[in-house]
Amino acid sequence: MNNRLKVLRAERDWSQGDLADRLQVSRQSVNAIETGRYDPSLPLAFRIAELFGVAIEDIFVSPSKETP
Amino acid sequence: MLKNPAIRRYNRRVLWLSLGYAVFLCGAIYAFNHQLLSGPAAYAAAILPALPIIGIFAAIGLYLVEEEDEYVRMLMVRQTLWASGFALSLATIWGFLESFELVRHIEPYYVAVLWFGGLGVGAGINRLTVARGA
């Protein structure tokens, strides 16, 4: 799933490791989510959204709204 | 996450189970070689080395329950599925070859060895597919 995680992280000048520590997941997980290779569960998606103070749909792009 | 507590517990369990396996196996080999056992005791001694191996399967299950990182857990689930498919497929192929007397008999406990080898196959496939670039 496409997402804006990398942009949001860059805006805060956080490394993948910094974000991983804040979310209490591995850096590997952050990398997989950022690159769209793994779609997080709803609880993790909420944690990510709450960390950045935005709504889930402001981070993750609905597959039905993705441009081909 | 380098000091993932679930992995630490898993490693500790596997270490103890491996030691138990070595002790039980050496003990059973010694007892059978010296014909020290018969009857139910012989059956018990023969089964003992299998128990730590079963324990390792349980340790992997416990690790999956205890792993809090959902992505890492998903990778491990994929690894175990590949291991199961790998071990069962090779065991099935070997079984038919054996039935038609084309290959020699191999003890069924080697399926466990195949399964552990399959974990390596699964890890490699994870790396080539979902975990690439991580």
PDB file of C-alpha atoms in Angstrom:
ATOM      1  CA  MET A   1       0.000   0.000   0.000  1.00  0.00           C
ATOM      2  CA  ASN A   2       1.392   3.418  -0.973  1.00  0.00           C
ATOM      3  CA  ASN A   3       1.936   5.758   1.930  1.00  0.00           C
ATOM      4  CA  ARG A   4       3.505   9.035   3.039  1.00  0.00           C
ATOM      5  CA  LEU A   5       5.471   7.560   5.902  1.00  0.00           C
ATOM      6  CA  LYS A   6       8.871   8.435   4.454  1.00  0.00           C
ATOM      7  CA  VAL A   7       7.796  12.057   3.883  1.00  0.00           C
ATOM      8  CA  LEU A   8       6.350  12.414   7.384  1.00  0.00           C
ATOM      9  CA  ARG A   9       9.483  10.880   8.862  1.00  0.00           C
ATOM     10  CA  ALA A  10      11.750  13.159   6.829  1.00  0.00           C
ATOM     11  CA  GLU A  11       9.770  16.226   7.950  1.00  0.00           C
ATOM     12  CA  ARG A  12      10.715  15.347  11.510  1.00  0.00           C
ATOM     13  CA  ASP A  13      14.266  14.453  10.561  1.00  0.00           C
ATOM     14  CA  TRP A  14      13.858  10.969  11.972  1.00  0.00           C
ATOM     15  CA  SER A  15      15.783   7.980  10.729  1.00  0.00           C
ATOM     16  CA  GLN A  16      14.012   4.663  10.179  1.00  0.00           C
ATOM     17  CA  GLY A  17      15.585   3.549  13.450  1.00  0.00           C
ATOM     18  CA  ASP A  18      14.186   6.579  15.300  1.00  0.00           C
ATOM     19  CA  LEU A  19      10.698   5.844  14.010  1.00  0.00           C
ATOM     20  CA  ALA A  20      11.074   2.148  14.808  1.00  0.00           C
ATOM     21  CA  ASP A  21      12.051   2.990  18.397  1.00  0.00           C
ATOM     22  CA  ARG A  22       9.061   5.299  18.778  1.00  0.00           C
ATOM     23  CA  LEU A  23       6.700   2.655  17.407  1.00  0.00           C
ATOM     24  CA  GLN A  24       8.442  -0.157  19.300  1.00  0.00           C
ATOM     25  CA  VAL A  25       8.920  -2.206  16.160  1.00  0.00           C
ATOM     26  CA  SER A  26      12.033  -3.228  14.219  1.00  0.00           C
ATOM     27  CA  ARG A  27      13.702  -0.954  11.672  1.00  0.00           C
ATOM     28  CA  GLN A  28      13.032  -3.790   9.253  1.00  0.00           C
ATOM     29  CA  SER A  29       9.282  -3.286   9.821  1.00  0.00           C
ATOM     30  CA  VAL A  30       9.471   0.461   9.201  1.00  0.00           C
ATOM     31  CA  ASN A  31      11.399  -0.172   5.989  1.00  0.00           C
ATOM     32  CA  ALA A  32       8.850  -2.761   4.806  1.00  0.00           C
ATOM     33  CA  ILE A  33       5.907  -0.460   5.530  1.00  0.00           C
ATOM     34  CA  GLU A  34       7.551   2.604   3.950  1.00  0.00           C
ATOM     35  CA  THR A  35       8.345   0.752   0.757  1.00  0.00           C
ATOM     36  CA  GLY A  36       4.834  -0.687   0.566  1.00  0.00           C
ATOM     37  CA  ARG A  37       6.001  -4.288   0.929  1.00  0.00           C
ATOM     38  CA  TYR A  38       3.998  -4.765   4.111  1.00  0.00           C
ATOM     39  CA  ASP A  39       0.627  -3.373   5.102  1.00  0.00           C
ATOM     40  CA  PRO A  40       0.454  -2.795   8.854  1.00  0.00           C
ATOM     41  CA  SER A  41      -2.393  -4.117  10.953  1.00  0.00           C
ATOM     42  CA  LEU A  42      -5.080  -1.633  11.960  1.00  0.00           C
ATOM     43  CA  PRO A  43      -3.689  -1.266  15.536  1.00  0.00           C
ATOM     44  CA  LEU A  44      -0.190  -0.489  14.175  1.00  0.00           C
ATOM     45  CA  ALA A  45      -1.627   1.878  11.564  1.00  0.00           C
ATOM     46  CA  PHE A  46      -3.421   3.732  14.390  1.00  0.00           C
ATOM     47  CA  ARG A  47      -0.181   3.891  16.400  1.00  0.00           C
ATOM     48  CA  ILE A  48       1.617   5.377  13.398  1.00  0.00           C
ATOM     49  CA  ALA A  49      -1.166   7.903  12.795  1.00  0.00           C
ATOM     50  CA  GLU A  50      -1.269   8.901  16.476  1.00  0.00           C
ATOM     51  CA  LEU A  51       2.512   9.313  16.557  1.00  0.00           C
ATOM     52  CA  PHE A  52       2.358  11.763  13.652  1.00  0.00           C
ATOM     53  CA  GLY A  53      -0.855  13.349  14.914  1.00  0.00           C
ATOM     54  CA  VAL A  54      -2.749  12.745  11.684  1.00  0.00           C
ATOM     55  CA  ALA A  55      -5.530  10.461  10.462  1.00  0.00           C
ATOM     56  CA  ILE A  56      -4.717   7.042   9.016  1.00  0.00           C
ATOM     57  CA  GLU A  57      -5.929   8.112   5.572  1.00  0.00           C
ATOM     58  CA  ASP A  58      -3.485  11.025   5.648  1.00  0.00           C
ATOM     59  CA  ILE A  59      -0.666   8.471   5.726  1.00  0.00           C
ATOM     60  CA  PHE A  60      -1.922   5.457   3.814  1.00  0.00           C
ATOM     61  CA  VAL A  61      -3.401   5.708   0.356  1.00  0.00           C
ATOM     62  CA  SER A  62      -6.502   3.590  -0.176  1.00  0.00           C
ATOM     63  CA  PRO A  63      -5.775   1.033  -2.929  1.00  0.00           C
ATOM     64  CA  SER A  64      -9.035   2.049  -4.618  1.00  0.00           C
ATOM     65  CA  LYS A  65      -7.789   5.648  -4.862  1.00  0.00           C
ATOM     66  CA  GLU A  66      -4.308   4.849  -6.092  1.00  0.00           C
ATOM     67  CA  THR A  67      -3.472   6.190  -9.553  1.00  0.00           C
ATOM     68  CA  PRO A  68      -2.499   3.372 -11.916  1.00  0.00           C
TER      69      PRO A  68
ATOM     70  CA  MET B   1      14.960  -4.122  18.740  1.00  0.00           C
ATOM     71  CA  LEU B   2      18.350  -5.839  18.687  1.00  0.00           C
ATOM     72  CA  LYS B   3      17.602  -7.184  22.135  1.00  0.00           C
ATOM     73  CA  ASN B   4      14.186  -8.493  21.166  1.00  0.00           C
ATOM     74  CA  PRO B   5      13.035 -10.281  24.348  1.00  0.00           C
ATOM     75  CA  ALA B   6      11.018 -12.878  22.397  1.00  0.00           C
ATOM     76  CA  ILE B   7      14.127 -13.870  20.424  1.00  0.00           C
ATOM     77  CA  ARG B   8      16.202 -13.951  23.612  1.00  0.00           C
ATOM     78  CA  ARG B   9      13.706 -16.321  25.251  1.00  0.00           C
ATOM     79  CA  TYR B  10      13.541 -18.441  22.098  1.00  0.00           C
ATOM     80  CA  ASN B  11      17.348 -18.695  21.923  1.00  0.00           C
ATOM     81  CA  ARG B  12      17.547 -19.641  25.606  1.00  0.00           C
ATOM     82  CA  ARG B  13      14.869 -22.335  25.215  1.00  0.00           C
ATOM     83  CA  VAL B  14      16.507 -23.780  22.099  1.00  0.00           C
ATOM     84  CA  LEU B  15      19.899 -23.826  23.810  1.00  0.00           C
ATOM     85  CA  TRP B  16      18.565 -25.810  26.769  1.00  0.00           C
ATOM     86  CA  LEU B  17      16.547 -28.127  24.532  1.00  0.00           C
ATOM     87  CA  SER B  18      19.610 -28.771  22.359  1.00  0.00           C
ATOM     88  CA  LEU B  19      21.637 -29.640  25.441  1.00  0.00           C
ATOM     89  CA  GLY B  20      18.821 -31.952  26.578  1.00  0.00           C
ATOM     90  CA  TYR B  21      18.781 -33.576  23.142  1.00  0.00           C
ATOM     91  CA  ALA B  22      22.525 -34.238  23.256  1.00  0.00           C
ATOM     92  CA  VAL B  23      22.300 -35.691  26.762  1.00  0.00           C
ATOM     93  CA  PHE B  24      19.257 -37.895  25.995  1.00  0.00           C
ATOM     94  CA  LEU B  25      20.678 -39.087  22.685  1.00  0.00           C
ATOM     95  CA  CYS B  26      24.090 -39.942  24.123  1.00  0.00           C
ATOM     96  CA  GLY B  27      22.419 -41.652  27.093  1.00  0.00           C
ATOM     97  CA  ALA B  28      20.105 -43.691  24.870  1.00  0.00           C
ATOM     98  CA  ILE B  29      22.934 -44.731  22.531  1.00  0.00           C
ATOM     99  CA  TYR B  30      25.071 -45.768  25.495  1.00  0.00           C
ATOM    100  CA  ALA B  31      22.217 -47.696  27.132  1.00  0.00           C
ATOM    101  CA  PHE B  32      21.263 -49.533  23.931  1.00  0.00           C
ATOM    102  CA  ASN B  33      24.865 -50.262  22.943  1.00  0.00           C
ATOM    103  CA  HIS B  34      25.464 -51.808  26.359  1.00  0.00           C
ATOM    104  CA  GLN B  35      22.070 -53.554  26.363  1.00  0.00           C
ATOM    105  CA  LEU B  36      21.128 -51.942  29.668  1.00  0.00           C
ATOM    106  CA  LEU B  37      17.444 -51.525  28.861  1.00  0.00           C
ATOM    107  CA  SER B  38      14.487 -53.704  27.995  1.00  0.00           C
ATOM    108  CA  GLY B  39      10.697 -53.514  28.061  1.00  0.00           C
ATOM    109  CA  PRO B  40       8.990 -50.188  28.814  1.00  0.00           C
ATOM    110  CA  ALA B  41      12.281 -48.586  29.931  1.00  0.00           C
ATOM    111  CA  ALA B  42      13.735 -49.244  26.476  1.00  0.00           C
ATOM    112  CA  TYR B  43      10.735 -47.552  24.850  1.00  0.00           C
ATOM    113  CA  ALA B  44      11.044 -44.593  27.209  1.00  0.00           C
ATOM    114  CA  ALA B  45      14.771 -44.229  26.551  1.00  0.00           C
ATOM    115  CA  ALA B  46      14.199 -44.448  22.778  1.00  0.00           C
ATOM    116  CA  ILE B  47      11.562 -41.716  22.922  1.00  0.00           C
ATOM    117  CA  LEU B  48      13.549 -39.364  25.193  1.00  0.00           C
ATOM    118  CA  PRO B  49      15.738 -37.831  22.418  1.00  0.00           C
ATOM    119  CA  ALA B  50      12.553 -36.999  20.475  1.00  0.00           C
ATOM    120  CA  LEU B  51      11.149 -34.883  23.292  1.00  0.00           C
ATOM    121  CA  PRO B  52      13.617 -31.961  23.051  1.00  0.00           C
ATOM    122  CA  ILE B  53      13.061 -31.886  19.276  1.00  0.00           C
ATOM    123  CA  ILE B  54       9.320 -31.633  19.906  1.00  0.00           C
ATOM    124  CA  GLY B  55      10.220 -28.960  22.451  1.00  0.00           C
ATOM    125  CA  ILE B  56      11.975 -26.956  19.741  1.00  0.00           C
ATOM    126  CA  PHE B  57       8.822 -27.079  17.608  1.00  0.00           C
ATOM    127  CA  ALA B  58       6.929 -25.804  20.666  1.00  0.00           C
ATOM    128  CA  ALA B  59       9.594 -23.120  21.242  1.00  0.00           C
ATOM    129  CA  ILE B  60       9.026 -21.870  17.690  1.00  0.00           C
ATOM    130  CA  GLY B  61       5.275 -21.783  18.383  1.00  0.00           C
ATOM    131  CA  LEU B  62       5.873 -19.878  21.631  1.00  0.00           C
ATOM    132  CA  TYR B  63       8.141 -17.454  19.808  1.00  0.00           C
ATOM    133  CA  LEU B  64       5.355 -16.754  17.312  1.00  0.00           C
ATOM    134  CA  VAL B  65       2.969 -16.077  20.203  1.00  0.00           C
ATOM    135  CA  GLU B  66       5.454 -13.858  22.059  1.00  0.00           C
ATOM    136  CA  GLU B  67       6.881 -11.897  19.116  1.00  0.00           C
ATOM    137  CA  GLU B  68       5.367  -8.424  19.348  1.00  0.00           C
ATOM    138  CA  ASP B  69       6.676  -7.108  16.035  1.00  0.00           C
ATOM    139  CA  GLU B  70       3.947  -8.111  13.595  1.00  0.00           C
ATOM    140  CA  TYR B  71       6.148  -7.848  10.505  1.00  0.00           C
ATOM    141  CA  VAL B  72       8.890 -10.027  11.999  1.00  0.00           C
ATOM    142  CA  ARG B  73       6.196 -12.479  13.144  1.00  0.00           C
ATOM    143  CA  MET B  74       4.759 -12.590   9.620  1.00  0.00           C
ATOM    144  CA  LEU B  75       8.221 -13.383   8.242  1.00  0.00           C
ATOM    145  CA  MET B  76       8.606 -16.238  10.727  1.00  0.00           C
ATOM    146  CA  VAL B  77       5.145 -17.611   9.882  1.00  0.00           C
ATOM    147  CA  ARG B  78       6.122 -17.602   6.202  1.00  0.00           C
ATOM    148  CA  GLN B  79       9.396 -19.321   7.097  1.00  0.00           C
ATOM    149  CA  THR B  80       7.603 -22.111   8.999  1.00  0.00           C
ATOM    150  CA  LEU B  81       5.104 -22.580   6.152  1.00  0.00           C
ATOM    151  CA  TRP B  82       7.954 -22.940   3.680  1.00  0.00           C
ATOM    152  CA  ALA B  83       9.693 -25.337   6.062  1.00  0.00           C
ATOM    153  CA  SER B  84       6.538 -27.466   6.339  1.00  0.00           C
ATOM    154  CA  GLY B  85       5.980 -27.505   2.586  1.00  0.00           C
ATOM    155  CA  PHE B  86       9.640 -28.286   1.935  1.00  0.00           C
ATOM    156  CA  ALA B  87       9.852 -31.133   4.469  1.00  0.00           C
ATOM    157  CA  LEU B  88       6.505 -32.693   3.575  1.00  0.00           C
ATOM    158  CA  SER B  89       7.174 -32.503  -0.168  1.00  0.00           C
ATOM    159  CA  LEU B  90      10.596 -34.128   0.059  1.00  0.00           C
ATOM    160  CA  ALA B  91       9.286 -36.760   2.500  1.00  0.00           C
ATOM    161  CA  THR B  92       6.414 -37.562   0.119  1.00  0.00           C
ATOM    162  CA  ILE B  93       8.749 -37.851  -2.874  1.00  0.00           C
ATOM    163  CA  TRP B  94      11.170 -40.017  -0.898  1.00  0.00           C
ATOM    164  CA  GLY B  95       8.301 -42.183   0.371  1.00  0.00           C
ATOM    165  CA  PHE B  96       7.177 -43.027  -3.162  1.00  0.00           C
ATOM    166  CA  LEU B  97      10.746 -43.647  -4.315  1.00  0.00           C
ATOM    167  CA  GLU B  98      11.165 -45.943  -1.340  1.00  0.00           C
ATOM    168  CA  SER B  99       7.856 -47.738  -2.052  1.00  0.00           C
ATOM    169  CA  PHE B 100       9.069 -48.561  -5.544  1.00  0.00           C
ATOM    170  CA  GLU B 101      12.389 -49.709  -4.060  1.00  0.00           C
ATOM    171  CA  LEU B 102      14.373 -47.113  -5.958  1.00  0.00           C
ATOM    172  CA  VAL B 103      16.058 -45.640  -2.895  1.00  0.00           C
ATOM    173  CA  ARG B 104      17.084 -46.961   0.482  1.00  0.00           C
ATOM    174  CA  HIS B 105      14.993 -46.546   3.630  1.00  0.00           C
ATOM    175  CA  ILE B 106      15.567 -43.403   5.685  1.00  0.00           C
ATOM    176  CA  GLU B 107      14.368 -43.090   9.271  1.00  0.00           C
ATOM    177  CA  PRO B 108      11.257 -40.856   9.469  1.00  0.00           C
ATOM    178  CA  TYR B 109      12.831 -38.599  12.115  1.00  0.00           C
ATOM    179  CA  TYR B 110      14.899 -37.089   9.322  1.00  0.00           C
ATOM    180  CA  VAL B 111      11.720 -35.204   8.384  1.00  0.00           C
ATOM    181  CA  ALA B 112      12.490 -32.981  11.386  1.00  0.00           C
ATOM    182  CA  VAL B 113      15.973 -32.354   9.954  1.00  0.00           C
ATOM    183  CA  LEU B 114      14.365 -31.486   6.605  1.00  0.00           C
ATOM    184  CA  TRP B 115      11.975 -29.131   8.392  1.00  0.00           C
ATOM    185  CA  PHE B 116      14.815 -27.289  10.108  1.00  0.00           C
ATOM    186  CA  GLY B 117      16.558 -27.103   6.731  1.00  0.00           C
ATOM    187  CA  GLY B 118      13.290 -25.781   5.324  1.00  0.00           C
ATOM    188  CA  LEU B 119      13.456 -22.891   7.797  1.00  0.00           C
ATOM    189  CA  GLY B 120      16.652 -21.874   6.039  1.00  0.00           C
ATOM    190  CA  VAL B 121      14.908 -22.192   2.672  1.00  0.00           C
ATOM    191  CA  GLY B 122      12.064 -20.037   4.016  1.00  0.00           C
ATOM    192  CA  ALA B 123      14.500 -17.420   5.304  1.00  0.00           C
ATOM    193  CA  GLY B 124      16.141 -17.293   1.876  1.00  0.00           C
ATOM    194  CA  ILE B 125      12.804 -16.945   0.100  1.00  0.00           C
ATOM    195  CA  ASN B 126      11.748 -14.214   2.544  1.00  0.00           C
ATOM    196  CA  ARG B 127      14.944 -12.368   1.723  1.00  0.00           C
ATOM    197  CA  LEU B 128      14.356 -12.704  -2.012  1.00  0.00           C
ATOM    198  CA  THR B 129      10.717 -11.631  -1.819  1.00  0.00           C
ATOM    199  CA  VAL B 130       9.089  -9.657   1.005  1.00  0.00           C
ATOM    200  CA  ALA B 131      12.201  -8.830   3.046  1.00  0.00           C
ATOM    201  CA  ARG B 132      14.359  -7.661   0.121  1.00  0.00           C
ATOM    202  CA  GLY B 133      16.022  -4.326   0.672  1.00  0.00           C
ATOM    203  CA  ALA B 134      15.245  -4.397   4.401  1.00  0.00           C
TER     204      ALA B 134
END
